[in-house]
Structures are given as C-alpha cells and as structure tokens.
CSV table of C-alpha atoms in Angstrom, one decimal:
chain,number,residue,atom,x,y,z
A,143,SER,CA,0.0,0.0,0.0
A,144,ILE,CA,1.1,3.5,-0.7
A,145,PRO,CA,1.0,6.1,2.2
A,146,SER,CA,-1.3,9.1,1.7
A,147,GLU,CA,0.1,12.3,0.5
A,148,ILE,CA,0.7,13.6,4.0
A,149,ILE,CA,4.4,14.2,4.7
A,150,ARG,CA,5.8,15.3,8.0
A,151,GLU,CA,8.9,17.4,7.8
A,152,SER,CA,10.9,19.0,10.6
A,153,PHE,CA,13.1,22.1,10.8
A,154,VAL,CA,14.8,24.2,13.4
A,155,ILE,CA,15.9,27.8,13.6
A,156,GLY,CA,19.3,28.4,15.0
A,157,LYS,CA,21.7,25.8,16.2
A,158,LYS,CA,19.2,23.5,18.0
A,159,GLU,CA,18.8,19.8,17.2
A,160,ILE,CA,15.6,18.4,15.8
A,161,LEU,CA,13.9,16.4,18.6
A,162,GLN,CA,12.9,12.9,17.5
A,163,ASN,CA,9.4,12.5,18.9
A,164,GLY,CA,6.7,10.1,17.8
A,165,TYR,CA,6.3,6.3,17.8
A,166,TYR,CA,9.1,3.8,17.3
A,167,ILE,CA,9.2,0.0,17.3
A,168,GLU,CA,11.8,-1.6,19.6
A,169,ASN,CA,13.6,-4.9,18.9
A,170,ARG,CA,11.2,-6.9,21.2
A,171,CYS,CA,8.7,-6.7,18.4
A,172,ILE,CA,7.4,-10.2,17.5
A,173,LYS,CA,6.4,-9.2,13.9
A,174,CYS,CA,2.8,-10.2,14.4
A,175,GLY,CA,1.5,-7.5,12.0
A,176,GLN,CA,-1.2,-6.2,14.3
A,177,CYS,CA,0.2,-2.7,14.0
A,178,LEU,CA,0.1,-2.9,10.2
A,179,ASN,CA,-3.7,-3.6,10.3
A,180,VAL,CA,-4.5,-0.5,12.4
A,181,CYS,CA,-2.1,2.1,10.8
A,182,PRO,CA,-4.2,4.6,8.7
A,183,GLN,CA,-1.2,5.7,6.8
A,184,LYS,CA,0.2,2.2,6.1
A,185,CYS,CA,3.6,3.6,7.1
A,186,ILE,CA,4.8,0.6,9.1
A,187,ASP,CA,7.1,-1.8,7.3
A,188,ILE,CA,8.2,-5.3,8.6
A,189,LYS,CA,11.2,-6.6,6.7
A,190,GLU,CA,13.4,-9.5,7.6
A,191,ASN,CA,13.9,-9.1,11.4
A,192,ILE,CA,13.0,-5.5,11.8
A,193,ALA,CA,9.9,-3.4,12.0
A,194,ILE,CA,10.1,0.4,11.2
A,195,ILE,CA,7.6,3.3,11.3
A,196,ASN,CA,8.2,5.7,8.4
A,197,GLN,CA,8.3,9.0,10.4
A,198,ASN,CA,7.7,11.1,7.4
A,199,HIS,CA,4.2,9.6,7.0
A,200,CYS,CA,3.2,8.9,10.6
A,201,LEU,CA,0.2,10.8,11.9
A,202,HIS,CA,1.2,10.0,15.6
A,203,CYS,CA,-2.3,8.6,16.1
A,204,GLY,CA,-1.0,5.9,18.5
A,205,ASN,CA,-3.1,3.1,17.0
A,206,CYS,CA,0.1,0.9,16.8
A,207,PHE,CA,1.0,1.7,20.4
A,208,GLU,CA,-2.4,0.7,21.6
A,209,LYS,CA,-2.6,-2.5,19.6
A,210,CYS,CA,0.9,-4.0,20.2
A,211,PRO,CA,0.5,-7.2,22.3
A,212,VAL,CA,4.1,-7.0,23.6
A,213,ASN,CA,4.4,-3.3,24.1
A,214,ALA,CA,7.2,-3.0,21.5
A,215,VAL,CA,5.9,0.3,20.2
A,216,ILE,CA,7.2,3.2,22.3
A,217,ARG,CA,6.4,6.9,22.3
A,218,LYS,CA,9.2,9.5,22.4
A,219,GLU,CA,8.2,13.0,23.4
C-alpha cells in the first residue's frame, strides 16, 4: 500500500537539534503484524527481522502503540 500524500517534515531555527518524537518500534517486536492492520497511513514496514515506522508519513495517532501485544511500540516525546 502507498501512504497518503501527508508528509511530516521538521526544521529548526538556530543551532538547536531536531527532537525525534513520535512512535518507534523496539527490537522486542514479534512481527505479528497487528500494527500494520491499524495504521491509517500504512507507514509501518516489517522486513526480515526489523519493523520500522516511516516517520515522514506517521500521523502520531497511537493506534500501533495501543494494539501491540508485547508493548514493542514506544512513544518518544
């Protein structure tokens, strides 16, 4: 599936770093695919032994966080 046309970009003014907030999948993921089924942007990819959320398309809705049976999805603020 192709993500929607929504793209999230970040920028900073001055010499500050861009804070990496949002949802991320940790290595305790069991690759069950439940997060894939609830992601409205279809921006989660499970390849080989890793699951990744494409931050440029993520809406930060938290559906994946709520659905994960092993709490492998974390929220960075």
